[in-house]
Coordinates of C-alpha atoms in Angstrom, one line a residue:
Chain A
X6 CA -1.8 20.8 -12.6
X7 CA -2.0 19.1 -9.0
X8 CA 0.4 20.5 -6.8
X9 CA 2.2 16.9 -6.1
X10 CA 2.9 17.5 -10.1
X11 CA 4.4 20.8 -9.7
X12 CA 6.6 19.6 -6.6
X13 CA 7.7 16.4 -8.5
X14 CA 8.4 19.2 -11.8
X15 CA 10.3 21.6 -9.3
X16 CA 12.4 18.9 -7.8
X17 CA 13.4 17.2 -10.7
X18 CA 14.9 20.9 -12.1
X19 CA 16.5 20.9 -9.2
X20 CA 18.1 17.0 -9.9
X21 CA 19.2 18.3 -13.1
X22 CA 21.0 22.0 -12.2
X23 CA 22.5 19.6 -9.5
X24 CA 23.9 17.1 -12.1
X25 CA 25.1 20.0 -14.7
X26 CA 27.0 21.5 -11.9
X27 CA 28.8 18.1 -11.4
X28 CA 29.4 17.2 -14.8
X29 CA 31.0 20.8 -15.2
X30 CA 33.0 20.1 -11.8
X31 CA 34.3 16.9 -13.9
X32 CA 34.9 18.5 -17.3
X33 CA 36.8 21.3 -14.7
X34 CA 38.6 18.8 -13.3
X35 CA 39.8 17.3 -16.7
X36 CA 40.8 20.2 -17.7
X37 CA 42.4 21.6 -15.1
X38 CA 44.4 18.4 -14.6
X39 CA 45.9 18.3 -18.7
X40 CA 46.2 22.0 -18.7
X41 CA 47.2 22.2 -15.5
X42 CA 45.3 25.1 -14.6
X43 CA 45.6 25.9 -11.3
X44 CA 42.7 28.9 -11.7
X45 CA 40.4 26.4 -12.7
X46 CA 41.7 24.1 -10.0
X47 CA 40.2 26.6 -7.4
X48 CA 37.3 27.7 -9.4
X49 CA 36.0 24.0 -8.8
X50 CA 36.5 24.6 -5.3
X51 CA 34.5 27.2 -5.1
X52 CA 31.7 25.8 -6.9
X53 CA 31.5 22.7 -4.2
X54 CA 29.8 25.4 -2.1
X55 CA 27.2 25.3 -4.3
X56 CA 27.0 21.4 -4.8
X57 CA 26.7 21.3 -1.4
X58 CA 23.8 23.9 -0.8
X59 CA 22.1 22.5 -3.8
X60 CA 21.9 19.0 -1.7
X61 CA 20.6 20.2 1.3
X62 CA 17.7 22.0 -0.6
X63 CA 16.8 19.0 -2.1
X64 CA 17.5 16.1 0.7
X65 CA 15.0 19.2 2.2
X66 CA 12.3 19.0 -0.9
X67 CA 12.5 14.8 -0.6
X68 CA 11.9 14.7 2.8
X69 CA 9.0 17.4 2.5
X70 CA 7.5 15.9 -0.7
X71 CA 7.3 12.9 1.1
X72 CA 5.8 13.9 4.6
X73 CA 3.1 16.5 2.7
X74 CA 2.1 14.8 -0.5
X75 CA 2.0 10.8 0.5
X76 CA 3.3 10.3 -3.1
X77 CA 3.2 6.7 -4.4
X78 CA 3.9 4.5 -7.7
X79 CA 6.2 6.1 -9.9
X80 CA 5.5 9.8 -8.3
X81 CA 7.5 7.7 -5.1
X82 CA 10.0 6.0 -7.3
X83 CA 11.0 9.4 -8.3
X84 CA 11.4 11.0 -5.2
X85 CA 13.0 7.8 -3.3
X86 CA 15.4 7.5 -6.6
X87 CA 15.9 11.7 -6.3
X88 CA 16.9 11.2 -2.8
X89 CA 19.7 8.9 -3.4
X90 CA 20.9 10.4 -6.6
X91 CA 21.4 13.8 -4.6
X92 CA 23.4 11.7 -2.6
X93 CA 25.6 10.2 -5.2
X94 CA 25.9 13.5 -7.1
X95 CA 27.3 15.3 -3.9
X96 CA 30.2 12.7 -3.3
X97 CA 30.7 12.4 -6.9
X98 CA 31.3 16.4 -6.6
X99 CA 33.3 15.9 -3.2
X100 CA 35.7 13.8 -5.6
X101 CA 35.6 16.5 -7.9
X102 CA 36.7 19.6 -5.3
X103 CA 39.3 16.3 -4.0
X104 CA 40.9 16.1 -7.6
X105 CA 41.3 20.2 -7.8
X106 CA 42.9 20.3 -4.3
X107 CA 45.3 17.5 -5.7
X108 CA 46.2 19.4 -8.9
X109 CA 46.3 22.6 -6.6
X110 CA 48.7 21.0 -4.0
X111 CA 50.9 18.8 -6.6
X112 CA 52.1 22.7 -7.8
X113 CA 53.5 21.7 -11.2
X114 CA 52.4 19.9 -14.5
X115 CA 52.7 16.3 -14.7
X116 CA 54.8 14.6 -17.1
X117 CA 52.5 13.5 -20.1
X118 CA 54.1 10.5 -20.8
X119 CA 53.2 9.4 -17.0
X120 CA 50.3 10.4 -17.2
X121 CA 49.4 7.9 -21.2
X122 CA 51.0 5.6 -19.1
X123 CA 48.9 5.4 -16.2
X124 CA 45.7 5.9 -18.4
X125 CA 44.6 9.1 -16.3
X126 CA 43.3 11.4 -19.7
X127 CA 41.5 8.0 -20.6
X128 CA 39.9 7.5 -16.9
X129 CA 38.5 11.3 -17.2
X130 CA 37.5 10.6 -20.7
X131 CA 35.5 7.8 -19.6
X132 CA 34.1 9.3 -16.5
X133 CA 32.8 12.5 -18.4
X134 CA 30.8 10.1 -20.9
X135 CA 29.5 8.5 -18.1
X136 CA 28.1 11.4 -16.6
X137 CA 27.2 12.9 -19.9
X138 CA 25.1 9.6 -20.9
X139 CA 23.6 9.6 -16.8
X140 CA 22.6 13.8 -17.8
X141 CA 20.8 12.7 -20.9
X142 CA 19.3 9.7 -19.4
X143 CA 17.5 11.1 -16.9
X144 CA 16.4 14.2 -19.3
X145 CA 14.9 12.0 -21.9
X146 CA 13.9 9.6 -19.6
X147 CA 16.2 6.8 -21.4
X148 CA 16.9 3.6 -19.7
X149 CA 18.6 2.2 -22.5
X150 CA 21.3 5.1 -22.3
X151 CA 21.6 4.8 -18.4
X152 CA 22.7 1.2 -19.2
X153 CA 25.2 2.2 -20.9
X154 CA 27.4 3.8 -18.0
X155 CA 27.6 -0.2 -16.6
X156 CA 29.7 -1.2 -19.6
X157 CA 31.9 2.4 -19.6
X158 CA 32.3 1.2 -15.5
X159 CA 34.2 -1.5 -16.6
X160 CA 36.7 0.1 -18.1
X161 CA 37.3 2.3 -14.8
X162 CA 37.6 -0.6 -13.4
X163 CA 40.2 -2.8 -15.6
X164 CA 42.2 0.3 -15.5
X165 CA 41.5 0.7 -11.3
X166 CA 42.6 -3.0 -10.9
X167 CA 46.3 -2.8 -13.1
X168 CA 47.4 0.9 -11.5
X169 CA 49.0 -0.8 -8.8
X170 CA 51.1 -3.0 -10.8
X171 CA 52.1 0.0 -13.1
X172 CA 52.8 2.4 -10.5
X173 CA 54.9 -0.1 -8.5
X174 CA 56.9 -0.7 -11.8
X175 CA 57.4 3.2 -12.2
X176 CA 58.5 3.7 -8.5
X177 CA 61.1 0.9 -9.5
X178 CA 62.2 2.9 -13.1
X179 CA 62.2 6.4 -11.5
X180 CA 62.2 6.8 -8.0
X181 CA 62.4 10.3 -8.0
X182 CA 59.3 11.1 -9.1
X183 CA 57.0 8.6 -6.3
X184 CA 55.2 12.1 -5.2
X185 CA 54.5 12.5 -8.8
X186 CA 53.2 8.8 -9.3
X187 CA 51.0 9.1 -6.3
X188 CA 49.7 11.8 -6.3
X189 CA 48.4 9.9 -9.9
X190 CA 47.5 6.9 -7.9
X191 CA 44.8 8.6 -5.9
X192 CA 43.8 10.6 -8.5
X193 CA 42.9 7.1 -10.8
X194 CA 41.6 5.8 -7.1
X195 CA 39.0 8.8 -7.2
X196 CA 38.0 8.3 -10.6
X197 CA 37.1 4.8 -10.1
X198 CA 34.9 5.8 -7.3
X199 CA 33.2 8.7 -9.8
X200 CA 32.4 5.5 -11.8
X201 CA 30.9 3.6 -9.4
X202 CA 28.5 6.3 -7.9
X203 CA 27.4 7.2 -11.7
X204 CA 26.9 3.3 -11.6
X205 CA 24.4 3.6 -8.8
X206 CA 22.8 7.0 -10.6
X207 CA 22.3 4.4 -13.4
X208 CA 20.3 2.0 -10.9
X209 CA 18.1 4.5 -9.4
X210 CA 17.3 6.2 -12.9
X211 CA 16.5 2.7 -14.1
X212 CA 14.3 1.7 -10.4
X213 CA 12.3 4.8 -11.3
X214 CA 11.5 5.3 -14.7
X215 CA 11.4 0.8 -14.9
X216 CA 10.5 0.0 -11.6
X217 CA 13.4 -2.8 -11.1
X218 CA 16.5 -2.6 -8.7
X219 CA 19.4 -3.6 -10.3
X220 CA 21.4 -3.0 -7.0
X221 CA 23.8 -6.1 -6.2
X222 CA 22.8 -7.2 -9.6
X223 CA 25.4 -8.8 -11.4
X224 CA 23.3 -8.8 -14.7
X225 CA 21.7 -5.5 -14.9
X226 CA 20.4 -5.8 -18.6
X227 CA 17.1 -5.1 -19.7
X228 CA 16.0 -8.5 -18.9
X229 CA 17.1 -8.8 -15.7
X230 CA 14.3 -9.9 -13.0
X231 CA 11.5 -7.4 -11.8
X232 CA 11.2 -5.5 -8.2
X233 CA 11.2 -8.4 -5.6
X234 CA 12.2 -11.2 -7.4
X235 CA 15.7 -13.0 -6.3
Chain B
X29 CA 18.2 -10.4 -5.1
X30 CA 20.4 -11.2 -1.6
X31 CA 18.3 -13.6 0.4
X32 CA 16.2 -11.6 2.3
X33 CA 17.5 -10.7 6.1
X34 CA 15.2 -10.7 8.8
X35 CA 14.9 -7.4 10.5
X36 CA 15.4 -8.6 14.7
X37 CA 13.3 -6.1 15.7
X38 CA 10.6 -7.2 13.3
X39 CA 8.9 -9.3 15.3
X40 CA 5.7 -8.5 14.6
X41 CA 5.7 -8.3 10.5
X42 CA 2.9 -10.6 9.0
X43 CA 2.8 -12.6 6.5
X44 CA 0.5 -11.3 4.3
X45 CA -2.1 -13.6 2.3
X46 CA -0.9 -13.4 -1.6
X47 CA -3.8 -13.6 -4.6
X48 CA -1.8 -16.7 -5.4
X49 CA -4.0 -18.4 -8.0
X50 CA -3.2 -21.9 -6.4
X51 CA -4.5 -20.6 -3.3
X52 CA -7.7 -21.9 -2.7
X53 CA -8.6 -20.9 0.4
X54 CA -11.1 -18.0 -0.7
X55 CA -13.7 -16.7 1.5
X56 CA -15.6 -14.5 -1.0
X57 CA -15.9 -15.2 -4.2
X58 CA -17.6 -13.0 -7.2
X59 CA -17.8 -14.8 -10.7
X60 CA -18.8 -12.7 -13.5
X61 CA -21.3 -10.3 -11.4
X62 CA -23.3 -7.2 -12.8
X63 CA -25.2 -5.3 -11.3
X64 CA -28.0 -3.0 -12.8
X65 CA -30.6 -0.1 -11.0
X66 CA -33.3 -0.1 -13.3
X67 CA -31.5 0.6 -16.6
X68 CA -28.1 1.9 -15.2
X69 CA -25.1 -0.6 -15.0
X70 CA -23.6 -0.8 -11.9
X71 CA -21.3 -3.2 -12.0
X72 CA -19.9 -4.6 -15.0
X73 CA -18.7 -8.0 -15.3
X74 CA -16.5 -8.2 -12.2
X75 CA -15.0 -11.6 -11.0
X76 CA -12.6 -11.6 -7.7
X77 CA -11.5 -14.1 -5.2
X78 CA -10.9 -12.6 -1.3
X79 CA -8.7 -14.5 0.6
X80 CA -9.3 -15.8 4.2
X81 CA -8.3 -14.2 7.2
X82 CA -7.4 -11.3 5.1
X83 CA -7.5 -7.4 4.8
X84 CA -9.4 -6.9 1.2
X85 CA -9.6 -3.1 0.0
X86 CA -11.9 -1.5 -2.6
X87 CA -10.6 1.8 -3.8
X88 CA -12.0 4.0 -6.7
X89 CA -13.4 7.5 -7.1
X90 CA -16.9 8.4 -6.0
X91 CA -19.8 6.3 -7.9
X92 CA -17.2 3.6 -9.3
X93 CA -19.5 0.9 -7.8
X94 CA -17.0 -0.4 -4.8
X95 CA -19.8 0.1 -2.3
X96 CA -22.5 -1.2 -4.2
X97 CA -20.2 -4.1 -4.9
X98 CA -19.0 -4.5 -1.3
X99 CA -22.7 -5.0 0.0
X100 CA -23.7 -7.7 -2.6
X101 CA -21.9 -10.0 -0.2
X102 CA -24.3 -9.9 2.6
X103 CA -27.3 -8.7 0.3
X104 CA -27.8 -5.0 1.3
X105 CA -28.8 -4.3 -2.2
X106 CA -31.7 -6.6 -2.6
X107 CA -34.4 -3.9 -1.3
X108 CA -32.9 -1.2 -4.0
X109 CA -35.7 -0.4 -6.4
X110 CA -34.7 -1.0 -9.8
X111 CA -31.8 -3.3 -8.1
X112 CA -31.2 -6.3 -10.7
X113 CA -28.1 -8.6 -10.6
X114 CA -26.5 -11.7 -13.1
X115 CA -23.5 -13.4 -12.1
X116 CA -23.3 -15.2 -8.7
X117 CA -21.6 -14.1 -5.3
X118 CA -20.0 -17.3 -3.4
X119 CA -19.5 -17.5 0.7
X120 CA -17.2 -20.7 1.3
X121 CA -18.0 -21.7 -1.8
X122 CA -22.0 -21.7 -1.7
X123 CA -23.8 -19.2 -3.4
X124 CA -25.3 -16.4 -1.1
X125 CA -28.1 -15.7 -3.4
X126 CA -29.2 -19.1 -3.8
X127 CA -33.0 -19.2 -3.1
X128 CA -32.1 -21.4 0.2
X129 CA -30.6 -18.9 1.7
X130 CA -32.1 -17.3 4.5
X131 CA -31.0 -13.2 4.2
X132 CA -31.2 -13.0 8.4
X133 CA -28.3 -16.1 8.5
X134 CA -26.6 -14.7 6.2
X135 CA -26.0 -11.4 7.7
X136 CA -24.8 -13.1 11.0
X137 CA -22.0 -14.5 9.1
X138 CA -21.3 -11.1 7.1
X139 CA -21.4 -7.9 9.3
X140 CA -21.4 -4.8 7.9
X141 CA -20.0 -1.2 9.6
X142 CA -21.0 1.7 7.9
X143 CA -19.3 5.4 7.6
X144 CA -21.2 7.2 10.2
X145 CA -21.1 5.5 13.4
X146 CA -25.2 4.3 13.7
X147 CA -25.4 2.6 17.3
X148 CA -29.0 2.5 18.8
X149 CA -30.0 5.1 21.8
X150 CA -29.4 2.6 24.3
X151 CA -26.9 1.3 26.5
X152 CA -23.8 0.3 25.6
X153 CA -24.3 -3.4 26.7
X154 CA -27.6 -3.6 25.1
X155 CA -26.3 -2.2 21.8
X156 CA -24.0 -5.3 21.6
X157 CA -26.9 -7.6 22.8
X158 CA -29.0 -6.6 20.1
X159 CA -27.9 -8.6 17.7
X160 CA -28.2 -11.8 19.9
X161 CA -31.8 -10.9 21.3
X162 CA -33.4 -10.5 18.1
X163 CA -31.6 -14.0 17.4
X164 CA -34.1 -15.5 20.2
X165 CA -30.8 -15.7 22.4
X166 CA -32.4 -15.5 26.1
X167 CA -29.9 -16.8 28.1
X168 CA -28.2 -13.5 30.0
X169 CA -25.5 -15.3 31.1
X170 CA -24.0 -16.4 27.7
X171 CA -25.1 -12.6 26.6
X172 CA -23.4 -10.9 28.8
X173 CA -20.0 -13.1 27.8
X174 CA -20.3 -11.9 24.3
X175 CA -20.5 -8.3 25.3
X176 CA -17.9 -8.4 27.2
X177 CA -15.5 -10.4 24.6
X178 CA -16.9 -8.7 21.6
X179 CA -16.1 -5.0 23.9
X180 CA -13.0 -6.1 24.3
X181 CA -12.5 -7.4 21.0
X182 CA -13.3 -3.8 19.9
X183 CA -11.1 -2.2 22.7
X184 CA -13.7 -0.5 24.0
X185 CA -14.2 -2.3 27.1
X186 CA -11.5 -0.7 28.5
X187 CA -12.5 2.8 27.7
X188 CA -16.3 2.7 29.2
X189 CA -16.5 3.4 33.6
X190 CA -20.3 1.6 33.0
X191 CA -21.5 -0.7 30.2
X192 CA -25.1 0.9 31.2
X193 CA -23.7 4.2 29.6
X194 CA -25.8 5.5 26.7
X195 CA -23.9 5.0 23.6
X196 CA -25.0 8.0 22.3
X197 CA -22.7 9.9 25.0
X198 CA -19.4 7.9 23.4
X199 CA -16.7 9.7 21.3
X200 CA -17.1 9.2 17.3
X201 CA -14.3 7.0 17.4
X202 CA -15.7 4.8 20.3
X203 CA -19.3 5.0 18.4
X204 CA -17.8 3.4 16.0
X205 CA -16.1 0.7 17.9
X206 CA -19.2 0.0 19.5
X207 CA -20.6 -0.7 16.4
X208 CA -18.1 -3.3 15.3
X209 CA -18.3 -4.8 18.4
X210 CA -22.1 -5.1 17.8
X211 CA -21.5 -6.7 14.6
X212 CA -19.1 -9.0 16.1
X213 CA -21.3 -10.2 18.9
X214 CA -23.1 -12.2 16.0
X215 CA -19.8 -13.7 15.5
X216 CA -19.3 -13.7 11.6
X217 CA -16.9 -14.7 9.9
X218 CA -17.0 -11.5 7.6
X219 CA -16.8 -8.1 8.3
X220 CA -17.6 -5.7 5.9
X221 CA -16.5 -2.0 6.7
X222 CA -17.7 0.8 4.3
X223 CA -15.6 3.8 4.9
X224 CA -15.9 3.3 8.4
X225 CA -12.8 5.8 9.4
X226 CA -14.2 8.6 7.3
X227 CA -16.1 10.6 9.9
X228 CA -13.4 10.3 12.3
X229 CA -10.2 12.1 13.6
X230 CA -6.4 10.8 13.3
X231 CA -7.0 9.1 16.7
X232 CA -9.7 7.2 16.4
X233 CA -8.8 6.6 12.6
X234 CA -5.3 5.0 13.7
X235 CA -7.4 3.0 16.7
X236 CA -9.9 1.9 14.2
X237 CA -6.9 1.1 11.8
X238 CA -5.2 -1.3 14.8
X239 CA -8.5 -2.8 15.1
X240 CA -9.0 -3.9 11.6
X241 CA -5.3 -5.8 11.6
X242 CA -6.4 -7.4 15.1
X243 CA -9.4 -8.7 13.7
X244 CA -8.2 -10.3 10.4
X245 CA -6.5 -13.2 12.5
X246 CA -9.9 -13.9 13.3
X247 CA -12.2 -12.8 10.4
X248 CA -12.1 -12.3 6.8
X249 CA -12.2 -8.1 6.2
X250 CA -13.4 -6.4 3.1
X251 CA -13.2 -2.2 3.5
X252 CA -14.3 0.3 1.1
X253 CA -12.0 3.3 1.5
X254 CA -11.3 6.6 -0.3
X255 CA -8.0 7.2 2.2
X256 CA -5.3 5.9 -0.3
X257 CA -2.7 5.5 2.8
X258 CA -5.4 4.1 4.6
X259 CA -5.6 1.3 2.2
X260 CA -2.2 1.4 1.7
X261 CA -1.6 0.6 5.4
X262 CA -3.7 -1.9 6.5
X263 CA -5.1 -3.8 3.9
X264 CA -3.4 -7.2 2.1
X265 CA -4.7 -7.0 -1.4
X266 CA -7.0 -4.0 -2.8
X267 CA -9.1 -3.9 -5.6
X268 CA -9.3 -0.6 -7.9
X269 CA -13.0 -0.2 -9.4
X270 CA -13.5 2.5 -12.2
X271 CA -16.8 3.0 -13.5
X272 CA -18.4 -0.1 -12.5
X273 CA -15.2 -2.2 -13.4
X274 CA -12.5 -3.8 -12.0
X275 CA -9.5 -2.3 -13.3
X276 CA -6.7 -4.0 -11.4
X277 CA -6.3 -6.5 -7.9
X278 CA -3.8 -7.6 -6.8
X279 CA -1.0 -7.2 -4.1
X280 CA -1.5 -3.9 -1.9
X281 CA 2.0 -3.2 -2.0
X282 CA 2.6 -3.7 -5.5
X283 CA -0.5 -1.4 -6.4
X284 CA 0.4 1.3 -4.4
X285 CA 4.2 0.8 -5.9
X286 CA 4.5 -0.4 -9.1
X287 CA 0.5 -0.6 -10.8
X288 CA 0.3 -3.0 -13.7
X289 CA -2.6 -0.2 -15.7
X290 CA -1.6 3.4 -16.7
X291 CA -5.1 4.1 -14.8
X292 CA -4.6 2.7 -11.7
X293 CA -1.5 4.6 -11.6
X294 CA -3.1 7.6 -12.7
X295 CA -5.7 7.1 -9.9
X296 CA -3.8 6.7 -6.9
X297 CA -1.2 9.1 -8.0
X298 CA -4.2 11.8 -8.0
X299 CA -4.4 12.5 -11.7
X300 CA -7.8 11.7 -12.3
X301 CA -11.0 10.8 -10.6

């Protein structure tokens, strides 16, 4: 095996322990919100350490990969696309470690009825498939299950754009609990953000396994023009 | 795609000639050439257009046929024993084997630089005259103007205290810029290079490199290389030749970031060959 292969083989590991530690950050951070488990809550804050050191060794690898090896094609589709997904997955654990210190700092558990009504356990729902589809995806290769996160995005989205109606109509009905409802607010505000950097780990899966950016694409199906075209 | 911004500090990006098949402004032409040494094929059935004032590359691995391909255009091969070829290689549009073609003419408008810098152990001014003298050229003055242009052309002229220097006391690098500017003394229209950075250090290399894009505003440029980045960096469109084929040509960029074959890929990503 050329040593470019092995590089490529040890990076990409490193990609996916990175993504399984942020996926389990999430499912944490689900968890930790309905159960309210403050334990948890600071066990995801512990783990950011290692989200973090995991990014530096591999902005690290990228950047030596790159100056050693000359890679091209799809061996420098794959480290480009590596690069920027390191990115994404640190931020998308930064929002992770961000949700924890909410639940940590919030001190009590939240009213479930609040929380239906906001559509919270359906925005964490959502947000783990995502990043469950973006793990297998990138394991198996499987462009057809990245696209799937752009249609779960969506939903993040429709729920994103109402919350401010919502929670404006529950300061109204019960203004004794405003902490309560924004402390919800910014929770829903990070989650739409965890969908729209598992958006862009969609994208860069798809530039490097299909060789087309769907970046600023506002149809990003199968068919959607090649690499350069407008 | 967002229409494209235009970088302000990019002042100096070229456009770069595209293999657009309306585009009819070819140089070089090959239509349906093989090539055979006695009962060995060569080259096997290989058509390509090279564009004008353009940077052409042939890569491949090591007996794939790219330099016996690059010197059909100015008829190196002919004195090969055994050397036997069907198909037809076109300058501006005329053939160059055509039995009216005089093999001395045509090699003033084709030069050729080799890998190992070969200048004659002489001066460095009459190492560029050659190429005029044995033309019959006797007039010193209008030698001595071509020297000097076709030294600085080469941007060499700059480098040598005395043009009466033996060239054989130059740097590799310079060596090998002498001999371009001996081939461009001729004034061609073609320059063919055959590896000519391979015996050279990351200095010359990259001054060599500068050289090549300098000259395609004037000539049309066809390099064998096995430096992948090397092709990668200077040239426009590059050809990939695999046992005696053409595999895939096309758009430099494109080949070196999105190949059309699984071998091309496999090729310049280092998997085989």
């Amino acid at each position: 095996m050329a040593q470019l292969d092995t590089e490529i083989g040890l990076l990409n590991d490193d990609i996916l322990e990175l993504m399984y530690l942020v996926k389990t950050q999430l499912e944490k951070g689900h968890k930790a919100f309905i159960d309210f488990d403050e334990d948890l809550a600071i066990d995801i804050t512990i783990n950011e350490k290692r989200v973090d050191a995991l990014e530096l060794k591999i902005d690290r690898d990228c950047e030596n990969i790159l100056a050693l090896f000359n890679p091209v094609a799809v061996d420098l589709r794959f480290v480009i696309a590596s690069f920027k997904i390191n990115s994404d997955l640190e931020r998308l654990g930064d929002h992770a470690d961000s949700i924890a210190k909410y639940i940590m700092d919030f001190g009590e558990p939240i009213d479930e009825e609040i929380i239906k009504e906001m559509r919270i356990d359906e925005m964490f729902e959502t947000a783990i498939q995502m990043m469950s589809h973006i793990f297998s995806a990138f394991i198996s290769e499987d462009t057809q299950l990245a696209r799937k996160v752009f249609a779960k995005d969506k939903i993040l989205n429709e729920i994103n754009r109402g919350i401010s109606n919502v929670t404006a109509r529950l300061i109204n009905e019960n203004g004794k609990q405003v902490e309560e409802y924004l402390y919800l607010f910014s929770i829903i505000r990070k989650l739409e953000r965890v969908g729209d950097l598992l958006k862009n780990v969609a994208e860069e899966i798809i530039f490097y396994i299909e060789a087309k950016v769907l970046k600023h694409k506002k149809d990003k199906s199968e068919n959607s023009s090649k690499e350069g075209d407008s | 795609m967002e229409a494209e911004q235009k970088n302000p500090k990019a002042t100096n990006v070229e456009t770069k000639p595209k293999l657009n098949p309306d585009n009819k402004d070819f140089k070089l032409q090959a239509k349906n050439v093989n090539v055979y040494y006695g009962d060995f094929q060569a080259i096997n059935d290989i058509s390509l257009d090279v564009v004008d004032n353009s940077i052409t590359a042939f890569i491949g691995p090591s007996g794939c046929g790219k330099s016996t391909f690059l010197r059909l255009f100015n008829r190196m091969n002919d004195y090969i024993d055994g050397f036997r070829m069907e198909g037809d290689i076109l300058l501006n549009k005329k053939s160059v084997y055509d039995e009216s073609v005089k093999v001395e003419e045509l090699r003033k408008k084709v030069g050729m630089v080799f890998q190992k810098p070969n200048p004659f152990p002489k001066s460095v001014y009459e190492n560029v005259a050659y190429g005029l003298r044995i033309q019959g050229i006797k007039d010193e003055d209008l030698i001595e103007k071509r020297v000097v242009k076709s030294l600085k052309q080469a941007t060499l002229f700059d480098e040598v205290e005395s043009l009466e220097k033996q060239a054989l006391s130059l740097s590799g690098g310079q060596q090998q810029r002498l001999c371009i500017a001996r081939a461009l003394a001729v004034q061609p229209s073609v320059l063919l290079m055959d590896e000519p950075t391979s015996a050279l250090d990351p200095i010359s290399t990259a001054k060599i490199e500068e050289l090549i894009r300098e000259l395609k505003k004037k000539y049309t440029i066809v390099i064998v290389t096995h430096n992948m980045q090397q092709a990668g960096r200077i040239s426009d469109n590059t050809a990939f030749l695999y046992m005696g084929k053409l595999i895939e040509y096309g758009d430099t960029q494109k080949i070196f970031t999105n190949p059309e074959k699984d071998r091309t890929q496999n090729y310049i990503t280092g998997r085989f060959g």
